[in-house]
Amino acid sequence: MSEILVSENITGDAMTRLRENHDVAFKPDLWHDADRLAKQMQTARAIIVRNQTKVTDELIAAAPNLQIIGRAGAGLDNIDTNAASEAGIVVSYTPSENSISVAELVLSFMLTAVRRIPDAWRDTRSGGWNRMQFVGGELFGKTLGIVGLGRIGRLVAERARAFGMTIIAHDEFIDPASPFVLQLGARLTSLDDLLAQSDFVSVHVPLTPETRGCFSHDAFQKMKSSSWFLNASRGEVVDEAALLLALNDNQIAGAALDVRSQEPPVDTELATLSNVIVTPHIGAFTHEAQERVVAAICSDVATVLAGGAASHAFNFPKPKR
Ligand code: MLT
């Protein structure tokens, strides 16, 4: 059994180099199989994952030699970081390496929605030339409500400002008078006000017990019937049954979803609606972002296994092993 376990499909130049210089078990489908994963963890000194491997306290307990968990991405909701810290295991992640790509996807969602690109593309490709059928709207002058003004939310705000949008935001962890909020040209407000005012509501919160399911029937009821709901954060922050109802009842105009409450999704009805744009959690999936992400994680894994300190550490545990 190998010293480094890669349990999801993580590739790139840095991974190739890591595999050339270390004993790496590259098993992109291992995340599916909890028992096989636990067995492989018995000898692993490092594991590299994306968001699908559940690195639970049980899995950590089954890995007596583990020194580092490399998370090739920003969200840590699939890692028990407390259990890792208690066991003296470094959690390394990439909080900003893919932010630009996610922000660009959100901008493309808004443009795709207002210009009705999927419908126009389908119609034109099948021989149509129906210009009057595809009269769209502009982003200019519209209000974008950003829920969560962290790294990605800020990048979305900067880019949306360049389109002439008005930016409002809700973030309980940010002081409304903070200079960066003023610099962004954003106005912080309550969630209720944001939902009521926005033409687009874009979600950029991590998945936590507080955010799980927070976009519920109640939230969709507060949105304008002309507004779009955009989610490139985590699917579990949305009550999908409530979203489906809101769309079917014309409570909101549409939704663009890069993430789902279960991935791959079991409920396929949302994706069949003509006013829903769906993509398979590709926010971070650009060549540029993946090169940065994989380089950072592979470098941290090699460094920690050689006795050095991780540059992208989330925690600073006392080594116990
Ligand atoms: C992230 O958390 O960085 C993105 O959602 C991509 C991923 O989960 O791998």
PDB file of C-alpha atoms and ligand atoms in Angstrom, residues 50-51 71-75 94 98 102 232-234 259 281 284-285, ligand 1:
ATOM      1  CA  ARG A  50     -11.544  17.135  -3.922  1.00  0.00           C
ATOM      2  CA  ASN A  51     -15.040  17.554  -2.435  1.00  0.00           C
ATOM      3  CA  ARG A  71      -7.890  19.356  -0.237  1.00  0.00           C
ATOM      4  CA  ALA A  72      -7.666  20.419  -3.883  1.00  0.00           C
ATOM      5  CA  GLY A  73     -10.244  23.186  -3.533  1.00  0.00           C
ATOM      6  CA  ALA A  74     -11.617  25.800  -1.176  1.00  0.00           C
ATOM      7  CA  GLY A  75     -14.534  24.195   0.661  1.00  0.00           C
ATOM      8  CA  THR A  94      -6.584  26.248  -1.679  1.00  0.00           C
ATOM      9  CA  ASN A  98      -9.836  28.898  -7.961  1.00  0.00           C
ATOM     10  CA  VAL A 102     -15.831  30.606  -9.911  1.00  0.00           C
ATOM     11  CA  ALA A 232     -21.971  28.279  -7.360  1.00  0.00           C
ATOM     12  CA  SER A 233     -21.213  27.589  -3.690  1.00  0.00           C
ATOM     13  CA  ARG A 234     -22.697  24.426  -2.201  1.00  0.00           C
ATOM     14  CA  VAL A 259     -23.942  22.798  -7.465  1.00  0.00           C
ATOM     15  CA  HIS A 281     -19.962  21.756 -10.352  1.00  0.00           C
ATOM     16  CA  ALA A 284     -13.333  25.763 -10.282  1.00  0.00           C
ATOM     17  CA  PHE A 285     -12.742  23.692 -13.393  1.00  0.00           C
TER      18      PHE A 285
HETATM   19  C1  MLT B   1     -14.142  24.301  -4.116  1.00  0.00           C
HETATM   20  O1  MLT B   1     -14.602  24.084  -2.998  1.00  0.00           O
HETATM   21  O2  MLT B   1     -12.992  24.697  -4.289  1.00  0.00           O
HETATM   22  C2  MLT B   1     -14.971  24.068  -5.339  1.00  0.00           C
HETATM   23  O3  MLT B   1     -16.309  23.909  -5.041  1.00  0.00           O
HETATM   24  C3  MLT B   1     -14.453  22.940  -6.158  1.00  0.00           C
HETATM   25  C4  MLT B   1     -14.383  21.656  -5.416  1.00  0.00           C
HETATM   26  O4  MLT B   1     -15.131  21.409  -4.501  1.00  0.00           O
HETATM   27  O5  MLT B   1     -13.525  20.846  -5.732  1.00  0.00           O
END
